[in-house]
Short mmCIF file of N, CA and C in Angstrom, two decimals:
data_model
loop_
_atom_site.label_atom_id
_atom_site.label_comp_id
_atom_site.label_asym_id
_atom_site.label_seq_id
_atom_site.Cartn_x
_atom_site.Cartn_y
_atom_site.Cartn_z
N VAL A 1 8.22 -4.84 -3.23
CA VAL A 1 9.07 -5.76 -2.50
C VAL A 1 9.20 -5.32 -1.04
N SER A 2 9.20 -4.02 -0.80
CA SER A 2 9.33 -3.57 0.58
C SER A 2 8.13 -4.03 1.41
N TYR A 3 6.95 -4.10 0.80
CA TYR A 3 5.78 -4.60 1.50
C TYR A 3 6.00 -6.04 1.96
N LEU A 4 6.50 -6.88 1.06
CA LEU A 4 6.74 -8.29 1.40
C LEU A 4 7.87 -8.43 2.42
N THR A 5 8.92 -7.64 2.26
CA THR A 5 10.03 -7.68 3.21
C THR A 5 9.52 -7.31 4.60
N GLY A 6 8.66 -6.30 4.67
CA GLY A 6 8.07 -5.90 5.95
C GLY A 6 7.20 -6.99 6.56
N ARG A 7 6.70 -7.89 5.74
CA ARG A 7 5.92 -9.03 6.22
C ARG A 7 6.79 -10.25 6.48
N GLY A 8 8.12 -10.09 6.33
CA GLY A 8 9.05 -11.16 6.62
C GLY A 8 9.24 -12.17 5.50
N ILE A 9 8.73 -11.87 4.33
CA ILE A 9 8.79 -12.82 3.22
C ILE A 9 10.17 -12.77 2.56
N ASP A 10 10.77 -13.93 2.38
CA ASP A 10 12.07 -14.06 1.73
C ASP A 10 11.95 -13.57 0.28
N PRO A 11 12.81 -12.64 -0.16
CA PRO A 11 12.71 -12.12 -1.53
C PRO A 11 12.80 -13.19 -2.62
N ALA A 12 13.60 -14.23 -2.42
CA ALA A 12 13.71 -15.30 -3.42
C ALA A 12 12.38 -16.05 -3.55
N ILE A 13 11.70 -16.24 -2.44
CA ILE A 13 10.39 -16.91 -2.48
C ILE A 13 9.37 -15.99 -3.16
N ALA A 14 9.42 -14.71 -2.85
CA ALA A 14 8.52 -13.75 -3.49
C ALA A 14 8.71 -13.76 -5.01
N ARG A 15 9.95 -13.78 -5.46
CA ARG A 15 10.21 -13.80 -6.91
C ARG A 15 9.68 -15.07 -7.57
N THR A 16 9.68 -16.17 -6.85
CA THR A 16 9.21 -17.43 -7.40
C THR A 16 7.69 -17.45 -7.56
N TYR A 17 6.95 -16.91 -6.58
CA TYR A 17 5.51 -17.09 -6.55
C TYR A 17 4.69 -15.83 -6.82
N CYS A 18 5.32 -14.67 -6.87
CA CYS A 18 4.58 -13.42 -7.00
C CYS A 18 5.05 -12.60 -8.19
N ARG A 19 4.23 -11.68 -8.60
CA ARG A 19 4.56 -10.73 -9.66
C ARG A 19 4.06 -9.35 -9.23
N GLU A 20 4.64 -8.33 -9.80
CA GLU A 20 4.09 -7.00 -9.63
C GLU A 20 2.94 -6.89 -10.63
N VAL A 21 1.78 -6.50 -10.14
CA VAL A 21 0.60 -6.38 -10.98
C VAL A 21 0.12 -4.94 -10.95
N ARG A 22 -0.08 -4.40 -12.13
CA ARG A 22 -0.65 -3.06 -12.24
C ARG A 22 -2.14 -3.21 -12.48
N TYR A 23 -2.92 -2.41 -11.75
CA TYR A 23 -4.37 -2.50 -11.87
C TYR A 23 -4.97 -1.10 -11.84
N THR A 24 -6.21 -1.03 -12.28
CA THR A 24 -6.89 0.25 -12.40
C THR A 24 -8.17 0.23 -11.57
N ILE A 25 -8.36 1.27 -10.79
CA ILE A 25 -9.62 1.48 -10.06
C ILE A 25 -10.07 2.89 -10.34
N GLY A 26 -11.27 3.01 -10.89
CA GLY A 26 -11.81 4.34 -11.19
C GLY A 26 -10.92 5.15 -12.12
N GLY A 27 -10.26 4.48 -13.07
CA GLY A 27 -9.41 5.15 -14.02
C GLY A 27 -8.03 5.51 -13.51
N LYS A 28 -7.76 5.20 -12.26
CA LYS A 28 -6.46 5.50 -11.67
C LYS A 28 -5.64 4.22 -11.58
N GLU A 29 -4.35 4.29 -11.98
CA GLU A 29 -3.49 3.10 -12.00
C GLU A 29 -2.73 2.95 -10.70
N TYR A 30 -2.66 1.70 -10.23
CA TYR A 30 -1.93 1.33 -9.02
C TYR A 30 -1.09 0.10 -9.31
N PHE A 31 -0.26 -0.30 -8.34
CA PHE A 31 0.44 -1.57 -8.47
C PHE A 31 0.46 -2.25 -7.11
N ALA A 32 0.57 -3.57 -7.16
CA ALA A 32 0.58 -4.37 -5.93
C ALA A 32 1.32 -5.67 -6.19
N VAL A 33 1.62 -6.39 -5.12
CA VAL A 33 2.14 -7.74 -5.23
C VAL A 33 0.98 -8.61 -5.66
N GLY A 34 1.20 -9.42 -6.69
CA GLY A 34 0.15 -10.30 -7.19
C GLY A 34 0.51 -11.76 -7.03
N PHE A 35 -0.49 -12.55 -6.66
CA PHE A 35 -0.36 -14.00 -6.53
C PHE A 35 -1.46 -14.60 -7.39
N ARG A 36 -1.07 -15.30 -8.45
CA ARG A 36 -2.04 -15.80 -9.43
C ARG A 36 -2.82 -16.99 -8.89
N ASN A 37 -4.10 -17.02 -9.23
CA ASN A 37 -4.91 -18.19 -8.87
C ASN A 37 -5.08 -19.11 -10.07
N ASP A 38 -5.69 -20.26 -9.86
CA ASP A 38 -5.81 -21.27 -10.91
C ASP A 38 -6.73 -20.86 -12.06
N ALA A 39 -7.56 -19.85 -11.85
CA ALA A 39 -8.47 -19.40 -12.90
C ALA A 39 -7.94 -18.18 -13.65
N GLY A 40 -6.71 -17.74 -13.33
CA GLY A 40 -6.10 -16.61 -14.02
C GLY A 40 -6.30 -15.27 -13.35
N GLY A 41 -7.02 -15.25 -12.23
CA GLY A 41 -7.18 -14.01 -11.46
C GLY A 41 -5.98 -13.79 -10.55
N TRP A 42 -6.00 -12.69 -9.84
CA TRP A 42 -4.89 -12.32 -8.96
C TRP A 42 -5.39 -11.97 -7.57
N GLU A 43 -4.66 -12.40 -6.57
CA GLU A 43 -4.80 -11.87 -5.22
C GLU A 43 -3.78 -10.74 -5.14
N LEU A 44 -4.22 -9.57 -4.70
CA LEU A 44 -3.37 -8.38 -4.73
C LEU A 44 -3.17 -7.83 -3.32
N ARG A 45 -1.93 -7.45 -3.02
CA ARG A 45 -1.61 -6.88 -1.71
C ARG A 45 -0.60 -5.75 -1.88
N SER A 46 -0.86 -4.69 -1.13
CA SER A 46 0.11 -3.61 -0.99
C SER A 46 -0.14 -3.01 0.40
N GLU A 47 0.63 -2.02 0.75
CA GLU A 47 0.42 -1.40 2.06
C GLU A 47 -0.94 -0.75 2.16
N ARG A 48 -1.52 -0.35 1.03
CA ARG A 48 -2.80 0.35 1.04
C ARG A 48 -3.97 -0.45 0.47
N PHE A 49 -3.72 -1.65 -0.03
CA PHE A 49 -4.80 -2.37 -0.72
C PHE A 49 -4.70 -3.87 -0.46
N LYS A 50 -5.85 -4.46 -0.16
CA LYS A 50 -5.96 -5.92 -0.04
C LYS A 50 -7.22 -6.31 -0.81
N GLY A 51 -7.03 -7.03 -1.90
CA GLY A 51 -8.16 -7.41 -2.73
C GLY A 51 -7.72 -8.38 -3.80
N GLY A 52 -8.46 -8.41 -4.87
CA GLY A 52 -8.12 -9.32 -5.95
C GLY A 52 -8.85 -8.94 -7.22
N SER A 53 -8.47 -9.61 -8.29
CA SER A 53 -9.13 -9.42 -9.58
C SER A 53 -9.91 -10.68 -9.92
N SER A 54 -10.90 -10.54 -10.73
CA SER A 54 -11.71 -11.69 -11.15
C SER A 54 -10.95 -12.50 -12.19
N PRO A 55 -11.21 -13.76 -12.24
CA PRO A 55 -12.10 -14.53 -11.37
C PRO A 55 -11.41 -14.92 -10.06
N LYS A 56 -12.20 -14.96 -8.98
CA LYS A 56 -11.70 -15.39 -7.67
C LYS A 56 -11.63 -16.91 -7.67
N HIS A 57 -10.53 -17.45 -7.19
CA HIS A 57 -10.38 -18.90 -7.20
C HIS A 57 -9.26 -19.30 -6.26
N ILE A 58 -9.04 -20.60 -6.15
CA ILE A 58 -7.94 -21.14 -5.34
C ILE A 58 -6.67 -21.16 -6.17
N THR A 59 -5.55 -21.37 -5.48
CA THR A 59 -4.25 -21.58 -6.14
C THR A 59 -3.73 -22.93 -5.68
N THR A 60 -3.40 -23.79 -6.64
CA THR A 60 -2.85 -25.09 -6.27
C THR A 60 -1.48 -25.28 -6.91
N ILE A 61 -0.64 -26.02 -6.19
CA ILE A 61 0.66 -26.42 -6.70
C ILE A 61 0.69 -27.94 -6.61
N ASP A 62 0.76 -28.57 -7.77
CA ASP A 62 0.65 -30.02 -7.85
C ASP A 62 2.00 -30.63 -8.20
N ASN A 63 2.65 -31.20 -7.20
CA ASN A 63 3.93 -31.88 -7.39
C ASN A 63 3.76 -33.40 -7.36
N ARG A 64 2.51 -33.86 -7.48
CA ARG A 64 2.17 -35.29 -7.46
C ARG A 64 2.58 -35.96 -6.15
N SER A 65 2.36 -35.25 -5.06
CA SER A 65 2.71 -35.74 -3.73
C SER A 65 1.48 -36.36 -3.06
N ASP A 66 1.71 -37.19 -2.05
CA ASP A 66 0.63 -37.73 -1.24
C ASP A 66 0.24 -36.78 -0.11
N THR A 67 1.02 -35.72 0.05
CA THR A 67 0.81 -34.77 1.14
C THR A 67 0.53 -33.39 0.56
N VAL A 68 -0.40 -32.67 1.19
CA VAL A 68 -0.71 -31.31 0.77
C VAL A 68 -0.69 -30.40 2.00
N ILE A 69 -0.21 -29.18 1.80
CA ILE A 69 -0.28 -28.14 2.82
C ILE A 69 -1.35 -27.16 2.36
N ALA A 70 -2.24 -26.77 3.28
CA ALA A 70 -3.38 -25.91 2.92
C ALA A 70 -3.36 -24.64 3.75
N PHE A 71 -3.60 -23.50 3.09
CA PHE A 71 -3.54 -22.19 3.72
C PHE A 71 -4.77 -21.37 3.34
N GLU A 72 -5.16 -20.45 4.22
CA GLU A 72 -6.25 -19.53 3.90
C GLU A 72 -5.83 -18.54 2.83
N GLY A 73 -4.65 -17.95 3.00
CA GLY A 73 -4.20 -16.90 2.09
C GLY A 73 -2.76 -17.07 1.68
N PHE A 74 -2.38 -16.34 0.63
CA PHE A 74 -1.04 -16.52 0.08
C PHE A 74 0.06 -15.97 0.97
N MET A 75 -0.21 -14.97 1.80
CA MET A 75 0.84 -14.47 2.70
C MET A 75 1.26 -15.56 3.68
N ASP A 76 0.30 -16.36 4.13
CA ASP A 76 0.64 -17.46 5.03
C ASP A 76 1.45 -18.53 4.30
N PHE A 77 1.11 -18.81 3.05
CA PHE A 77 1.88 -19.75 2.24
C PHE A 77 3.32 -19.26 2.07
N LEU A 78 3.48 -17.98 1.70
CA LEU A 78 4.82 -17.42 1.53
C LEU A 78 5.58 -17.39 2.86
N ALA A 79 4.87 -17.10 3.96
CA ALA A 79 5.50 -17.09 5.28
C ALA A 79 5.98 -18.49 5.66
N TYR A 80 5.17 -19.50 5.39
CA TYR A 80 5.57 -20.89 5.65
C TYR A 80 6.86 -21.22 4.91
N LEU A 81 6.89 -20.89 3.63
CA LEU A 81 8.09 -21.16 2.83
C LEU A 81 9.29 -20.36 3.33
N SER A 82 9.05 -19.12 3.78
CA SER A 82 10.13 -18.29 4.31
C SER A 82 10.68 -18.88 5.61
N LEU A 83 9.83 -19.51 6.40
CA LEU A 83 10.27 -20.16 7.64
C LEU A 83 11.03 -21.45 7.35
N LYS A 84 10.56 -22.21 6.37
CA LYS A 84 11.13 -23.52 6.06
C LYS A 84 12.34 -23.44 5.14
N HIS A 85 12.40 -22.46 4.29
CA HIS A 85 13.47 -22.28 3.30
C HIS A 85 13.74 -23.53 2.48
N PRO A 86 12.70 -24.11 1.87
CA PRO A 86 12.97 -25.30 1.05
C PRO A 86 13.70 -24.91 -0.23
N GLU A 87 14.59 -25.78 -0.66
CA GLU A 87 15.27 -25.55 -1.94
C GLU A 87 14.22 -25.51 -3.05
N ARG A 88 13.25 -26.42 -2.91
CA ARG A 88 12.15 -26.49 -3.86
C ARG A 88 11.00 -27.16 -3.13
N LEU A 89 9.79 -26.68 -3.35
CA LEU A 89 8.62 -27.27 -2.73
C LEU A 89 8.38 -28.64 -3.35
N ARG A 90 8.43 -29.68 -2.54
CA ARG A 90 8.29 -31.05 -3.04
C ARG A 90 6.90 -31.62 -2.80
N ILE A 91 6.17 -31.05 -1.85
CA ILE A 91 4.82 -31.52 -1.59
C ILE A 91 3.82 -30.60 -2.29
N ASP A 92 2.56 -30.98 -2.29
CA ASP A 92 1.54 -30.16 -2.93
C ASP A 92 1.09 -29.05 -1.99
N ALA A 93 0.50 -28.02 -2.57
CA ALA A 93 -0.01 -26.90 -1.77
C ALA A 93 -1.34 -26.43 -2.34
N ALA A 94 -2.19 -25.98 -1.43
CA ALA A 94 -3.47 -25.38 -1.80
C ALA A 94 -3.64 -24.10 -1.01
N VAL A 95 -3.84 -23.00 -1.71
CA VAL A 95 -4.10 -21.72 -1.07
C VAL A 95 -5.54 -21.35 -1.41
N LEU A 96 -6.39 -21.23 -0.39
CA LEU A 96 -7.81 -20.97 -0.62
C LEU A 96 -8.07 -19.57 -1.16
N ASN A 97 -7.24 -18.61 -0.81
CA ASN A 97 -7.41 -17.20 -1.17
C ASN A 97 -8.70 -16.63 -0.57
N SER A 98 -9.32 -17.36 0.31
CA SER A 98 -10.47 -16.98 1.13
C SER A 98 -11.10 -18.28 1.61
N VAL A 99 -11.53 -18.32 2.85
CA VAL A 99 -12.13 -19.55 3.37
C VAL A 99 -13.40 -19.94 2.62
N VAL A 100 -14.06 -18.99 1.99
CA VAL A 100 -15.27 -19.32 1.22
C VAL A 100 -14.95 -20.19 0.01
N ASN A 101 -13.68 -20.27 -0.36
CA ASN A 101 -13.27 -21.09 -1.51
C ASN A 101 -12.96 -22.54 -1.14
N LEU A 102 -13.17 -22.94 0.12
CA LEU A 102 -12.87 -24.31 0.50
C LEU A 102 -13.56 -25.34 -0.41
N PRO A 103 -14.85 -25.18 -0.74
CA PRO A 103 -15.48 -26.17 -1.63
C PRO A 103 -14.77 -26.32 -2.99
N LYS A 104 -14.18 -25.23 -3.49
CA LYS A 104 -13.45 -25.31 -4.75
C LYS A 104 -12.15 -26.11 -4.59
N ALA A 105 -11.60 -26.12 -3.38
CA ALA A 105 -10.33 -26.80 -3.13
C ALA A 105 -10.49 -28.27 -2.78
N VAL A 106 -11.68 -28.68 -2.34
CA VAL A 106 -11.88 -30.05 -1.87
C VAL A 106 -11.50 -31.09 -2.91
N PRO A 107 -11.87 -30.98 -4.18
CA PRO A 107 -11.45 -32.03 -5.13
C PRO A 107 -9.93 -32.23 -5.18
N PHE A 108 -9.17 -31.15 -5.10
CA PHE A 108 -7.71 -31.26 -5.11
C PHE A 108 -7.19 -31.77 -3.76
N ILE A 109 -7.65 -31.15 -2.68
CA ILE A 109 -7.14 -31.49 -1.35
C ILE A 109 -7.49 -32.93 -0.97
N SER A 110 -8.72 -33.34 -1.25
CA SER A 110 -9.21 -34.64 -0.76
C SER A 110 -8.52 -35.84 -1.40
N ARG A 111 -7.83 -35.65 -2.48
CA ARG A 111 -7.12 -36.79 -3.10
C ARG A 111 -5.83 -37.14 -2.37
N HIS A 112 -5.47 -36.32 -1.37
CA HIS A 112 -4.24 -36.53 -0.60
C HIS A 112 -4.55 -37.29 0.68
N PRO A 113 -3.79 -38.36 0.96
CA PRO A 113 -3.97 -39.08 2.22
C PRO A 113 -3.61 -38.25 3.46
N VAL A 114 -2.70 -37.29 3.31
CA VAL A 114 -2.26 -36.45 4.43
C VAL A 114 -2.44 -34.98 4.06
N ILE A 115 -3.16 -34.27 4.93
CA ILE A 115 -3.44 -32.84 4.73
C ILE A 115 -2.96 -32.09 5.96
N HIS A 116 -2.04 -31.15 5.76
CA HIS A 116 -1.59 -30.26 6.84
C HIS A 116 -2.33 -28.94 6.69
N ALA A 117 -3.17 -28.61 7.68
CA ALA A 117 -3.99 -27.39 7.63
C ALA A 117 -3.32 -26.28 8.43
N PHE A 118 -3.05 -25.17 7.74
CA PHE A 118 -2.42 -23.99 8.35
C PHE A 118 -3.41 -22.83 8.30
N PHE A 119 -4.59 -23.01 8.89
CA PHE A 119 -5.61 -21.97 8.85
C PHE A 119 -5.46 -21.03 10.04
N ASP A 120 -6.09 -19.87 9.94
CA ASP A 120 -5.94 -18.83 10.96
C ASP A 120 -6.43 -19.30 12.33
N ASN A 121 -5.86 -18.72 13.37
CA ASN A 121 -6.28 -18.97 14.76
C ASN A 121 -7.44 -18.05 15.12
N ASP A 122 -8.54 -18.20 14.41
CA ASP A 122 -9.75 -17.45 14.71
C ASP A 122 -10.95 -18.36 14.41
N GLU A 123 -12.14 -17.85 14.61
CA GLU A 123 -13.34 -18.67 14.41
C GLU A 123 -13.44 -19.18 12.98
N ALA A 124 -13.14 -18.34 12.00
CA ALA A 124 -13.21 -18.77 10.59
C ALA A 124 -12.20 -19.88 10.31
N GLY A 125 -11.01 -19.77 10.86
CA GLY A 125 -10.00 -20.80 10.67
C GLY A 125 -10.39 -22.12 11.32
N ARG A 126 -10.94 -22.04 12.54
CA ARG A 126 -11.38 -23.26 13.22
C ARG A 126 -12.54 -23.92 12.47
N LYS A 127 -13.46 -23.10 11.96
CA LYS A 127 -14.58 -23.64 11.18
C LYS A 127 -14.08 -24.29 9.89
N THR A 128 -13.12 -23.68 9.24
CA THR A 128 -12.57 -24.24 8.00
C THR A 128 -11.89 -25.58 8.27
N THR A 129 -11.16 -25.67 9.39
CA THR A 129 -10.54 -26.94 9.75
C THR A 129 -11.61 -28.00 10.02
N ALA A 130 -12.66 -27.64 10.74
CA ALA A 130 -13.76 -28.58 11.01
C ALA A 130 -14.44 -29.00 9.71
N ASP A 131 -14.66 -28.05 8.80
CA ASP A 131 -15.26 -28.38 7.50
C ASP A 131 -14.37 -29.32 6.71
N LEU A 132 -13.07 -29.09 6.76
CA LEU A 132 -12.11 -29.95 6.06
C LEU A 132 -12.18 -31.39 6.60
N LEU A 133 -12.27 -31.52 7.92
CA LEU A 133 -12.39 -32.85 8.53
C LEU A 133 -13.65 -33.56 8.03
N ARG A 134 -14.75 -32.81 7.92
CA ARG A 134 -16.01 -33.38 7.46
C ARG A 134 -15.99 -33.71 5.97
N LEU A 135 -15.35 -32.84 5.16
CA LEU A 135 -15.36 -33.00 3.71
C LEU A 135 -14.31 -33.97 3.17
N CYS A 136 -13.31 -34.28 3.99
CA CYS A 136 -12.23 -35.18 3.56
C CYS A 136 -12.08 -36.32 4.57
N PRO A 137 -13.12 -37.15 4.72
CA PRO A 137 -13.09 -38.18 5.77
C PRO A 137 -12.04 -39.28 5.57
N ARG A 138 -11.56 -39.47 4.38
CA ARG A 138 -10.57 -40.52 4.11
C ARG A 138 -9.14 -40.05 4.33
N SER A 139 -8.95 -38.76 4.56
CA SER A 139 -7.61 -38.19 4.73
C SER A 139 -7.29 -37.98 6.20
N GLU A 140 -6.01 -38.05 6.51
CA GLU A 140 -5.53 -37.67 7.84
C GLU A 140 -5.29 -36.16 7.80
N ILE A 141 -6.05 -35.43 8.60
CA ILE A 141 -5.92 -33.98 8.61
C ILE A 141 -5.18 -33.57 9.88
N ILE A 142 -4.08 -32.87 9.68
CA ILE A 142 -3.24 -32.44 10.80
C ILE A 142 -3.36 -30.93 10.93
N ASP A 143 -4.00 -30.51 12.03
CA ASP A 143 -4.16 -29.08 12.30
C ASP A 143 -2.85 -28.54 12.83
N GLN A 144 -2.20 -27.69 12.04
CA GLN A 144 -0.89 -27.15 12.40
C GLN A 144 -0.96 -25.83 13.17
N SER A 145 -2.17 -25.35 13.46
CA SER A 145 -2.30 -24.02 14.08
C SER A 145 -1.66 -23.93 15.46
N HIS A 146 -1.46 -25.07 16.13
CA HIS A 146 -0.81 -25.02 17.44
C HIS A 146 0.64 -24.53 17.34
N PHE A 147 1.27 -24.67 16.18
CA PHE A 147 2.65 -24.18 16.02
C PHE A 147 2.73 -22.66 16.05
N TYR A 148 1.66 -21.99 15.71
CA TYR A 148 1.66 -20.52 15.75
C TYR A 148 0.58 -20.01 16.70
N ARG A 149 0.31 -20.80 17.74
CA ARG A 149 -0.62 -20.39 18.79
C ARG A 149 -0.16 -19.06 19.38
N GLY A 150 -1.10 -18.23 19.69
CA GLY A 150 -0.76 -16.91 20.21
C GLY A 150 -0.58 -15.88 19.11
N HIS A 151 -0.71 -16.32 17.87
CA HIS A 151 -0.59 -15.44 16.70
C HIS A 151 -1.80 -15.67 15.80
N LYS A 152 -2.20 -14.66 15.08
CA LYS A 152 -3.37 -14.76 14.21
C LYS A 152 -3.18 -15.83 13.13
N ASP A 153 -1.98 -15.85 12.55
CA ASP A 153 -1.74 -16.77 11.44
C ASP A 153 -0.24 -17.00 11.27
N VAL A 154 0.12 -17.75 10.25
CA VAL A 154 1.53 -18.08 10.02
C VAL A 154 2.35 -16.82 9.77
N ASN A 155 1.81 -15.87 9.01
CA ASN A 155 2.57 -14.66 8.71
C ASN A 155 2.79 -13.82 9.97
N ASP A 156 1.79 -13.70 10.83
CA ASP A 156 1.99 -12.96 12.07
C ASP A 156 3.04 -13.64 12.95
N TYR A 157 3.06 -14.96 12.94
CA TYR A 157 4.08 -15.71 13.68
C TYR A 157 5.47 -15.40 13.12
N LEU A 158 5.61 -15.40 11.80
CA LEU A 158 6.90 -15.09 11.17
C LEU A 158 7.36 -13.68 11.53
N ILE A 159 6.46 -12.72 11.45
CA ILE A 159 6.81 -11.33 11.78
C ILE A 159 7.29 -11.23 13.23
N ALA A 160 6.60 -11.92 14.15
CA ALA A 160 7.00 -11.90 15.56
C ALA A 160 8.37 -12.54 15.75
N ARG A 161 8.64 -13.63 15.04
CA ARG A 161 9.96 -14.28 15.14
C ARG A 161 11.06 -13.36 14.66
N ILE A 162 10.81 -12.63 13.59
CA ILE A 162 11.82 -11.71 13.05
C ILE A 162 12.08 -10.58 14.04
N LYS A 163 11.02 -10.06 14.65
CA LYS A 163 11.18 -8.97 15.62
C LYS A 163 11.96 -9.42 16.85
N ASP A 164 11.86 -10.71 17.19
CA ASP A 164 12.55 -11.24 18.35
C ASP A 164 14.01 -11.58 18.08
N ARG A 165 14.40 -11.65 16.80
CA ARG A 165 15.79 -11.97 16.46
C ARG A 165 16.72 -10.83 16.83
N PRO A 166 17.94 -11.16 17.23
CA PRO A 166 18.91 -10.08 17.47
C PRO A 166 19.21 -9.35 16.16
N LYS A 167 19.41 -8.08 16.26
CA LYS A 167 19.73 -7.26 15.08
C LYS A 167 21.13 -7.60 14.58
N THR A 168 21.28 -7.62 13.26
CA THR A 168 22.59 -7.83 12.67
C THR A 168 23.05 -6.52 12.06
N THR A 169 24.33 -6.45 11.75
CA THR A 169 24.86 -5.23 11.16
C THR A 169 24.68 -5.21 9.65
N LYS A 170 24.30 -6.35 9.06
CA LYS A 170 24.13 -6.42 7.61
C LYS A 170 22.83 -5.70 7.22
N THR A 171 22.94 -4.82 6.24
CA THR A 171 21.76 -4.12 5.75
C THR A 171 21.66 -4.32 4.24
N ILE A 172 20.48 -4.11 3.74
CA ILE A 172 20.28 -4.21 2.29
C ILE A 172 20.55 -2.84 1.68
N SER A 173 21.42 -2.82 0.72
CA SER A 173 21.72 -1.54 0.08
C SER A 173 20.60 -1.18 -0.89
N ASP A 174 20.54 0.08 -1.29
CA ASP A 174 19.57 0.51 -2.27
C ASP A 174 19.71 -0.27 -3.56
N LYS A 175 20.95 -0.59 -3.93
CA LYS A 175 21.18 -1.34 -5.17
C LYS A 175 20.57 -2.74 -5.07
N GLN A 176 20.76 -3.42 -3.93
CA GLN A 176 20.17 -4.75 -3.75
C GLN A 176 18.65 -4.66 -3.75
N ASP A 177 18.10 -3.68 -3.06
CA ASP A 177 16.65 -3.52 -3.00
C ASP A 177 16.08 -3.25 -4.38
N HIS A 178 16.77 -2.45 -5.18
CA HIS A 178 16.31 -2.14 -6.53
C HIS A 178 16.31 -3.39 -7.40
N SER A 179 17.32 -4.26 -7.23
CA SER A 179 17.37 -5.48 -8.04
C SER A 179 16.20 -6.39 -7.70
N CYS A 180 15.78 -6.42 -6.45
CA CYS A 180 14.62 -7.23 -6.08
C CYS A 180 13.37 -6.66 -6.74
N ARG A 181 13.23 -5.33 -6.72
CA ARG A 181 12.07 -4.71 -7.34
C ARG A 181 12.00 -5.04 -8.83
N ASN A 182 13.14 -5.07 -9.49
CA ASN A 182 13.15 -5.38 -10.92
C ASN A 182 12.65 -6.80 -11.18
N ASP A 183 12.86 -7.71 -10.24
CA ASP A 183 12.42 -9.09 -10.44
C ASP A 183 10.91 -9.24 -10.33
N LEU A 184 10.21 -8.24 -9.86
CA LEU A 184 8.75 -8.31 -9.74
C LEU A 184 8.08 -7.42 -10.79
N GLN A 185 8.68 -7.29 -11.94
CA GLN A 185 8.10 -6.46 -12.98
C GLN A 185 6.93 -7.18 -13.66
N PRO A 186 5.90 -6.46 -14.01
CA PRO A 186 4.75 -7.09 -14.65
C PRO A 186 5.00 -7.33 -16.14
N SER A 187 4.34 -8.35 -16.66
CA SER A 187 4.30 -8.51 -18.10
C SER A 187 2.93 -7.99 -18.55
N LYS A 188 2.67 -7.94 -19.84
CA LYS A 188 1.38 -7.44 -20.30
C LYS A 188 0.22 -8.27 -19.76
N ALA A 189 0.44 -9.57 -19.55
CA ALA A 189 -0.60 -10.45 -19.03
C ALA A 189 -0.87 -10.20 -17.56
N GLU A 190 0.00 -9.45 -16.90
CA GLU A 190 -0.12 -9.22 -15.49
C GLU A 190 -0.66 -7.84 -15.18
N THR A 191 -1.74 -7.51 -15.84
CA THR A 191 -2.44 -6.26 -15.64
C THR A 191 -3.90 -6.58 -15.38
N ALA A 192 -4.49 -5.96 -14.39
CA ALA A 192 -5.87 -6.28 -14.05
C ALA A 192 -6.67 -5.01 -13.89
N THR A 193 -7.94 -5.06 -14.23
CA THR A 193 -8.88 -3.98 -13.98
C THR A 193 -9.82 -4.45 -12.90
N ILE A 194 -9.92 -3.65 -11.85
CA ILE A 194 -10.75 -4.04 -10.71
C ILE A 194 -11.99 -3.17 -10.68
#
């Protein structure tokens, strides 16, 4: 949880969309924040590790909306939600979990008349937006990257906004922090071998 807090992610949003995942590399056990994809694999993040477990795939949230928000990675999705603080996500979402997964997302994304693209402010993000325009010609695609211009992505924008906020005297106690950690406990199904 401290990793996500350091990235500006709201703990309530983290508890909704993430789990603590224990994984093994070379016989050694580790744990990370896990974000499940549609094929049952995990995107994994910690201070020391960025990777995933097989199978690699996209993550979709289908609320039967005419609008979809699309992101390169799950940290940007969580950052968007942390900025917006919705009571509940009412529109659809697609997280590519890598720009190479765009073709896997097109069947889901293209059925939406309105697509909000929140891709990175780099060459790969611009290319993904251009590919989306080409692959979804019947949809209105709104490039949202201008909202976080000057930042690599939505999460970097969120981190910068938090750093610019005036400091408050309220702090999280060890007891509160521990309760958040307990909410990210893995179940047996949330174990991966990498």
